[in-house]
């Protein structure tokens, strides 16, 4: 009795050992996935390469956050989640390339390549491109500008990210990208969102500078940058006029200019009350004599008017050429004189030719007469 029980136990044990050995031949010998982590921005596509070495049973599965998205068994493939978002290409028999298309924030997470008992994971972080908000949109000189930079990322909250997968946000001026601005972190009511705020006194010299915002991850090394050009509003200044003479001829033009944003409007006024609109003052005949004009440059910023001015004292005189360049008078005279000289020369040559012809004719007549007398 005991002998039979011992034999039965031994046979059962041998059966289990054989079954384990057979099963061990059925699983894949190796299973790897590349890359094992990746970051990409919304709208792009990403590919993961999985290598599976089959022995007997050809089966493998792709999962996203534990949900089956692709299943392969003995040459037959199916897509439980549909082929709109995912596609898998088999290369060199053992390679299964998963492509996740048209990424959204919701596509961030863990992707798993599984072949029976073996599996490998890859993590995808999907980033929204950052954007910059300037408050106010057109900063004004001598105020404090508030600049916001916001970036959104996919996957779990920051504190649950895999090691090295911590998104970062930084602000800088593009002319010196290595110098990060001392922006402070701001809380956000949005999930997976980073916000930086940078405050700075606004000066006219900042107009035209480009403010940049960089959003990305250290591992894997990835970043995306956005920038805006600062449009600083400031009152007109550095007003001047050209050309700067003490005497101007009638019909001369004097141009007034100043720096300001928005661009200034110009007005000329003289001591007698005369007014000329625009930045160009044309000297007219009624201005002959001493003049005292003032050029005003004015712009408006947030409903307030700012003005600057420069005085221009000069004497206006009549140009005897009536403002016509000398060459414009001399050139026609030269042309006329040249034509007259050419006509005179033509007449003189013609008269000389006629005179010579008459002399030759007279000589011929005399020769004929002499010949007649000798005969």
Short mmCIF file of C-alpha atoms in Angstrom, two decimals:
data_model
loop_
_atom_site.label_atom_id
_atom_site.label_comp_id
_atom_site.label_asym_id
_atom_site.label_seq_id
_atom_site.Cartn_x
_atom_site.Cartn_y
_atom_site.Cartn_z
CA UNK A 1 0.00 0.00 0.00
CA UNK A 2 2.69 2.44 1.00
CA UNK A 3 4.73 1.36 -2.00
CA UNK A 4 1.89 2.18 -4.41
CA UNK A 5 1.42 5.59 -2.81
CA UNK A 6 5.13 6.30 -3.11
CA UNK A 7 5.11 5.35 -6.78
CA UNK A 8 2.08 7.58 -7.42
CA UNK A 9 3.75 10.55 -5.73
CA UNK A 10 6.91 10.00 -7.75
CA UNK A 11 4.95 9.85 -11.02
CA UNK A 12 3.04 13.01 -10.12
CA UNK A 13 6.30 14.78 -9.35
CA UNK A 14 7.84 13.62 -12.64
CA UNK A 15 4.72 14.81 -14.52
CA UNK A 16 4.98 18.26 -12.94
CA UNK A 17 8.68 18.50 -13.78
CA UNK A 18 8.05 17.55 -17.41
CA UNK A 19 5.18 20.06 -17.66
CA UNK A 20 7.36 22.83 -16.21
CA UNK A 21 10.09 22.00 -18.71
CA UNK A 22 7.61 22.08 -21.59
CA UNK A 23 6.18 25.40 -20.43
CA UNK A 24 9.65 26.80 -20.14
CA UNK A 25 10.16 26.05 -23.82
CA UNK A 26 6.93 27.83 -24.73
CA UNK A 27 7.77 31.25 -23.27
CA UNK A 28 10.01 33.77 -25.04
CA UNK A 29 13.67 33.61 -24.20
CA UNK A 30 14.15 37.39 -24.09
CA UNK A 31 12.02 40.52 -24.15
CA UNK A 32 13.40 44.10 -24.54
CA UNK A 33 11.89 47.47 -25.42
CA UNK A 34 13.56 50.61 -26.76
CA UNK A 35 13.49 53.41 -25.81
CA UNK A 36 12.40 52.67 -22.26
CA UNK A 37 11.43 56.28 -21.71
CA UNK A 38 10.53 59.09 -24.05
CA UNK A 39 9.18 62.64 -24.00
CA UNK A 40 7.33 64.24 -26.90
CA UNK A 41 4.99 67.16 -27.54
CA UNK A 42 1.30 67.07 -28.36
CA UNK A 43 0.45 66.33 -31.99
CA UNK A 44 3.59 64.31 -32.72
CA UNK A 45 3.99 60.54 -33.06
CA UNK A 46 6.27 58.19 -31.15
CA UNK A 47 7.56 54.64 -31.77
CA UNK A 48 8.59 51.89 -29.33
CA UNK A 49 10.60 48.88 -30.53
CA UNK A 50 10.03 45.56 -28.79
CA UNK A 51 12.22 42.51 -29.49
CA UNK A 52 10.78 39.09 -28.67
CA UNK A 53 12.62 35.76 -29.18
CA UNK A 54 10.06 33.01 -29.67
CA UNK A 55 10.66 29.29 -29.16
CA UNK A 56 7.40 27.42 -29.67
CA UNK A 57 4.35 29.61 -29.02
CA UNK A 58 4.34 32.88 -31.02
CA UNK A 59 2.35 35.28 -28.87
CA UNK A 60 2.92 38.86 -27.74
CA UNK A 61 0.80 41.77 -26.47
CA UNK A 62 1.14 45.53 -26.21
CA UNK A 63 -0.50 47.23 -23.21
CA UNK A 64 -1.06 50.87 -22.31
CA UNK A 65 -1.69 51.46 -18.62
CA UNK A 66 -2.61 47.74 -18.29
CA UNK A 67 -5.17 47.99 -21.12
CA UNK A 68 -4.58 45.70 -24.09
CA UNK A 69 -4.06 47.68 -27.32
CA UNK A 70 -2.48 45.00 -29.54
CA UNK A 71 -2.48 41.20 -29.53
CA UNK A 72 -0.46 38.83 -31.72
CA UNK A 73 -0.83 35.05 -31.82
CA UNK A 74 0.66 32.68 -34.39
CA UNK A 75 0.70 35.25 -37.22
CA UNK A 76 -2.74 36.78 -36.45
CA UNK A 77 -2.93 40.32 -35.05
CA UNK A 78 -5.83 42.30 -33.66
CA UNK A 79 -6.29 45.79 -32.17
CA UNK A 80 -8.75 45.79 -29.25
CA UNK A 81 -8.42 49.60 -28.94
CA UNK A 82 -8.68 50.22 -32.71
CA UNK A 83 -6.04 51.18 -35.30
CA UNK A 84 -6.76 54.93 -35.36
CA UNK A 85 -4.43 55.67 -32.46
CA UNK A 86 -2.09 52.66 -32.59
CA UNK A 87 -0.35 50.67 -35.29
CA UNK A 88 2.17 47.84 -34.99
CA UNK A 89 4.62 46.72 -37.66
CA UNK A 90 6.49 43.45 -37.43
CA UNK A 91 10.09 43.62 -38.60
CA UNK A 92 12.57 40.77 -38.93
CA UNK A 93 10.07 38.37 -37.36
CA UNK A 94 11.03 39.13 -33.75
CA UNK A 95 10.62 42.93 -33.76
CA UNK A 96 7.27 44.56 -33.03
CA UNK A 97 7.24 48.35 -33.53
CA UNK A 98 4.38 50.17 -31.82
CA UNK A 99 3.52 53.64 -33.17
CA UNK A 100 1.34 55.95 -31.10
CA UNK A 101 -0.03 58.62 -33.43
CA UNK A 102 -1.26 62.19 -32.96
CA UNK A 103 -0.27 62.39 -29.31
CA UNK A 104 -2.47 64.00 -26.70
CA UNK A 105 -1.85 64.55 -23.00
CA UNK A 106 -3.92 61.40 -22.28
CA UNK A 107 -1.38 59.26 -24.19
CA UNK A 108 1.26 59.84 -21.53
CA UNK A 109 1.93 56.81 -19.31
CA UNK A 110 3.36 53.27 -19.25
CA UNK A 111 3.51 51.06 -22.36
CA UNK A 112 4.21 47.37 -21.86
CA UNK A 113 5.46 44.77 -24.31
CA UNK A 114 4.50 41.32 -23.02
CA UNK A 115 5.20 37.81 -24.29
CA UNK A 116 3.61 35.26 -22.00
CA UNK A 117 5.48 35.56 -18.69
CA UNK A 118 8.12 38.05 -19.88
CA UNK A 119 7.47 41.78 -20.22
CA UNK A 120 9.26 45.11 -20.58
CA UNK A 121 7.99 48.61 -19.89
CA UNK A 122 8.49 52.03 -21.48
CA UNK A 123 7.29 55.33 -20.13
CA UNK A 124 5.99 58.17 -22.35
CA UNK A 125 5.68 61.75 -21.17
CA UNK A 126 3.56 64.00 -23.41
CA UNK A 127 4.17 67.72 -23.16
CA UNK A 128 2.03 70.62 -24.24
CA UNK A 129 4.14 73.41 -25.79
CA UNK A 130 4.49 76.21 -23.24
CA UNK A 131 3.00 79.61 -23.85
CA UNK A 132 3.81 83.02 -22.44
CA UNK A 133 1.36 85.55 -21.11
CA UNK A 134 2.41 89.16 -20.60
CA UNK A 135 0.35 91.10 -18.13
CA UNK A 136 -0.30 93.74 -19.31
CA UNK A 137 0.15 92.67 -22.95
CA UNK A 138 1.99 95.93 -23.72
CA UNK A 139 4.03 96.85 -20.65
CA UNK A 140 4.45 100.56 -19.96
CA UNK A 141 7.70 102.24 -18.99
CA UNK A 142 8.20 103.02 -15.30
CA UNK A 143 5.78 100.29 -14.21
CA UNK A 144 6.36 96.72 -13.04
CA UNK A 145 5.88 94.14 -15.75
CA UNK A 146 4.44 90.75 -14.87
CA UNK A 147 5.39 87.90 -17.20
CA UNK A 148 3.78 84.46 -16.99
CA UNK A 149 5.05 81.24 -18.52
CA UNK A 150 2.88 78.11 -18.37
CA UNK A 151 3.62 74.55 -19.46
CA UNK A 152 1.46 71.42 -19.26
CA UNK A 153 2.66 67.80 -19.29
CA UNK A 154 1.02 64.36 -19.47
CA UNK A 155 1.39 61.32 -17.28
CA UNK A 156 0.83 61.21 -13.50
CA UNK A 157 1.28 64.21 -11.19
CA UNK A 158 4.81 65.47 -10.73
CA UNK A 159 5.32 63.76 -7.37
CA UNK A 160 4.40 60.37 -8.91
CA UNK A 161 6.72 60.69 -11.91
CA UNK A 162 9.44 58.06 -12.43
CA UNK A 163 12.87 59.05 -11.21
CA UNK A 164 14.46 61.63 -13.51
CA UNK A 165 11.14 62.43 -15.16
CA UNK A 166 10.61 65.77 -13.50
CA UNK A 167 9.47 68.44 -15.98
CA UNK A 168 11.01 71.86 -15.58
CA UNK A 169 10.14 75.39 -16.66
CA UNK A 170 12.52 78.33 -17.03
CA UNK A 171 12.47 81.89 -18.39
CA UNK A 172 15.26 83.85 -20.04
CA UNK A 173 16.08 86.56 -22.58
CA UNK A 174 17.02 85.02 -25.93
CA UNK A 175 20.11 87.24 -26.31
CA UNK A 176 21.51 85.51 -23.19
CA UNK A 177 19.82 82.08 -22.99
CA UNK A 178 22.30 80.81 -20.43
CA UNK A 179 21.13 83.34 -17.85
CA UNK A 180 17.91 82.08 -16.28
CA UNK A 181 15.62 84.82 -14.97
CA UNK A 182 14.72 84.75 -11.25
CA UNK A 183 11.13 83.66 -11.86
CA UNK A 184 9.10 82.18 -9.00
CA UNK A 185 6.85 79.10 -9.07
CA UNK A 186 3.12 79.75 -9.00
CA UNK A 187 0.36 77.37 -8.01
CA UNK A 188 -2.01 76.18 -10.73
CA UNK A 189 -5.54 74.85 -10.53
CA UNK A 190 -4.81 72.72 -13.63
CA UNK A 191 -3.48 69.18 -13.43
CA UNK A 192 0.11 68.54 -14.52
CA UNK A 193 0.83 72.22 -15.09
CA UNK A 194 3.86 74.32 -14.18
CA UNK A 195 3.70 78.12 -13.98
CA UNK A 196 6.52 80.62 -13.60
CA UNK A 197 6.09 84.32 -12.86
CA UNK A 198 8.75 86.94 -13.50
CA UNK A 199 8.39 90.54 -12.33
CA UNK A 200 10.65 93.27 -13.63
CA UNK A 201 10.74 97.09 -13.68
CA UNK A 202 9.92 98.21 -17.20
CA UNK A 203 12.36 100.46 -19.04
CA UNK A 204 12.26 101.76 -22.60
CA UNK A 205 15.60 100.05 -23.29
CA UNK A 206 13.78 96.70 -22.97
CA UNK A 207 11.67 97.42 -26.05
CA UNK A 208 12.37 94.81 -28.73
CA UNK A 209 13.97 92.29 -26.35
CA UNK A 210 12.80 88.69 -26.83
CA UNK A 211 11.58 86.87 -23.74
CA UNK A 212 11.87 83.08 -23.90
CA UNK A 213 10.24 80.23 -22.01
CA UNK A 214 11.74 76.71 -22.01
CA UNK A 215 9.76 73.66 -20.95
CA UNK A 216 11.09 70.11 -20.88
CA UNK A 217 12.69 67.25 -18.96
CA UNK A 218 16.25 66.39 -17.96
CA UNK A 219 15.90 62.63 -18.50
CA UNK A 220 15.34 62.05 -21.32
CA UNK A 221 16.87 65.36 -22.38
CA UNK A 222 14.06 67.19 -24.13
CA UNK A 223 12.83 70.76 -24.29
CA UNK A 224 10.60 73.02 -26.32
CA UNK A 225 10.92 76.81 -26.37
CA UNK A 226 8.54 79.66 -27.07
CA UNK A 227 9.32 83.38 -27.10
CA UNK A 228 7.71 86.78 -27.55
CA UNK A 229 9.14 90.17 -28.44
CA UNK A 230 8.54 92.81 -25.78
CA UNK A 231 6.53 95.78 -26.99
CA UNK A 232 7.29 98.43 -24.38
CA UNK A 233 5.22 101.63 -24.54
CA UNK A 234 7.09 104.78 -23.63
CA UNK A 235 6.78 108.55 -24.06
CA UNK A 236 8.54 110.31 -26.98
CA UNK A 237 12.12 111.49 -26.36
CA UNK A 238 15.41 112.36 -28.05
CA UNK A 239 13.65 114.76 -30.40
CA UNK A 240 15.79 116.41 -33.06
CA UNK A 241 15.61 117.91 -36.56
CA UNK A 242 17.55 117.52 -39.78
CA UNK A 243 19.30 119.20 -41.48
CA UNK A 244 20.58 121.55 -38.79
CA UNK A 245 21.37 124.86 -40.54
CA UNK A 246 21.05 128.48 -39.46
CA UNK A 247 19.90 129.53 -42.91
CA UNK A 248 17.46 127.77 -45.22
CA UNK A 249 16.46 128.59 -48.76
CA UNK A 250 12.83 128.79 -49.74
CA UNK A 251 11.48 125.30 -50.60
CA UNK A 252 13.94 123.63 -48.22
CA UNK A 253 12.54 120.93 -45.92
CA UNK A 254 13.22 120.47 -42.20
CA UNK A 255 12.40 117.02 -40.76
CA UNK A 256 11.59 116.51 -37.08
CA UNK A 257 11.93 113.05 -35.44
CA UNK A 258 11.71 111.48 -31.97
CA UNK A 259 11.86 108.04 -30.35
CA UNK A 260 8.62 106.77 -28.86
CA UNK A 261 6.25 103.81 -28.77
CA UNK A 262 3.62 104.08 -30.10
CA UNK A 263 5.01 106.32 -32.83
CA UNK A 264 4.53 110.02 -32.14
CA UNK A 265 2.35 112.49 -34.01
CA UNK A 266 4.11 115.74 -35.00
CA UNK A 267 3.08 119.40 -35.10
CA UNK A 268 5.06 122.55 -36.01
CA UNK A 269 4.17 125.95 -34.45
CA UNK A 270 5.84 129.35 -34.74
CA UNK A 271 5.68 132.40 -32.49
CA UNK A 272 3.10 134.09 -34.67
CA UNK A 273 0.64 131.21 -34.36
CA UNK A 274 1.26 129.50 -37.68
CA UNK A 275 0.75 125.73 -37.58
CA UNK A 276 2.06 122.96 -39.84
CA UNK A 277 0.98 119.33 -39.33
CA UNK A 278 3.36 116.41 -39.80
CA UNK A 279 7.04 116.04 -39.05
CA UNK A 280 8.24 117.91 -42.20
CA UNK A 281 8.32 121.72 -42.30
CA UNK A 282 8.67 123.21 -45.80
CA UNK A 283 10.18 126.72 -45.96
CA UNK A 284 7.88 128.96 -47.98
CA UNK A 285 8.29 132.50 -49.38
CA UNK A 286 6.13 134.03 -46.63
CA UNK A 287 8.72 132.80 -44.11
CA UNK A 288 11.59 134.88 -45.58
CA UNK A 289 13.45 136.47 -42.68
CA UNK A 290 13.99 135.33 -39.09
CA UNK A 291 11.94 132.36 -37.88
CA UNK A 292 11.30 130.75 -34.50
CA UNK A 293 9.48 127.43 -34.80
CA UNK A 294 8.84 124.62 -32.30
CA UNK A 295 8.36 120.96 -33.26
CA UNK A 296 6.11 118.95 -30.92
CA UNK A 297 6.08 115.12 -30.77
CA UNK A 298 3.15 113.54 -28.90
CA UNK A 299 1.79 110.05 -28.29
CA UNK A 300 -0.89 108.49 -26.10
CA UNK A 301 -0.40 105.60 -23.65
CA UNK A 302 -3.36 104.14 -21.75
CA UNK A 303 -5.36 107.33 -22.22
CA UNK A 304 -2.58 109.66 -21.06
CA UNK A 305 -0.82 112.04 -23.45
CA UNK A 306 2.93 112.54 -23.47
CA UNK A 307 4.70 115.34 -25.31
CA UNK A 308 8.22 116.55 -26.04
CA UNK A 309 9.43 119.49 -28.15
CA UNK A 310 12.45 121.13 -29.73
CA UNK A 311 12.94 124.73 -30.85
CA UNK A 312 14.29 125.56 -34.31
CA UNK A 313 15.55 129.11 -35.00
CA UNK A 314 16.64 129.93 -38.54
CA UNK A 315 16.67 132.53 -41.28
CA UNK A 316 14.81 131.92 -44.54
CA UNK A 317 16.20 133.48 -47.74
CA UNK A 318 15.15 133.47 -51.36
CA UNK A 319 17.22 131.30 -53.64
CA UNK A 320 17.79 133.30 -56.87
CA UNK A 321 17.66 130.03 -58.72
CA UNK A 322 14.20 129.61 -57.20
CA UNK A 323 15.33 126.42 -55.68
CA UNK A 324 16.21 124.96 -59.09
CA UNK A 325 19.59 123.19 -59.10
CA UNK A 326 22.32 124.98 -61.09
CA UNK A 327 22.82 122.05 -63.43
CA UNK A 328 19.14 122.24 -64.37
CA UNK A 329 19.76 125.75 -65.80
CA UNK A 330 23.31 125.40 -67.12
CA UNK A 331 22.69 122.15 -68.94
CA UNK A 332 19.98 123.51 -71.30
CA UNK A 333 22.13 126.57 -72.03
CA UNK A 334 25.11 124.35 -72.89
CA UNK A 335 22.91 122.24 -75.15
CA UNK A 336 21.52 125.32 -76.94
CA UNK A 337 24.99 126.83 -77.42
CA UNK A 338 26.26 123.52 -78.72
CA UNK A 339 23.42 123.37 -81.24
CA UNK A 340 24.10 126.99 -82.37
CA UNK A 341 27.81 126.22 -82.77
CA UNK A 342 27.00 123.11 -84.77
CA UNK A 343 24.69 125.11 -87.09
CA UNK A 344 27.29 127.85 -87.58
CA UNK A 345 29.97 125.27 -88.28
CA UNK A 346 27.67 123.56 -90.78
CA UNK A 347 26.96 126.87 -92.56
CA UNK A 348 30.65 127.81 -92.60
CA UNK A 349 31.68 124.46 -94.04
CA UNK A 350 28.98 124.64 -96.67
CA UNK A 351 30.01 128.16 -97.73
CA UNK A 352 33.66 127.14 -97.98
CA UNK A 353 32.74 124.13 -100.06
CA UNK A 354 30.67 126.29 -102.42
CA UNK A 355 33.48 128.85 -102.71
CA UNK A 356 36.01 126.16 -103.58
CA UNK A 357 33.67 124.74 -106.20
CA UNK A 358 33.35 128.18 -107.78
CA UNK A 359 37.14 128.62 -107.84
CA UNK A 360 37.62 125.23 -109.45
CA UNK A 361 34.98 126.05 -112.08
CA UNK A 362 36.66 129.41 -112.86
CA UNK A 363 40.04 127.71 -113.16
CA UNK A 364 38.64 125.18 -115.57
CA UNK A 365 37.14 127.97 -117.70
CA UNK A 366 40.47 129.80 -117.84
CA UNK A 367 42.25 126.63 -118.92
CA UNK A 368 39.74 126.04 -121.65
CA UNK A 369 40.15 129.68 -122.82
CA UNK A 370 43.94 129.39 -122.97
CA UNK A 371 43.70 126.16 -124.91
CA UNK A 372 41.36 127.84 -127.39
CA UNK A 373 43.74 130.82 -127.88
CA UNK A 374 46.71 128.58 -128.46
CA UNK A 375 44.83 126.67 -131.11
#
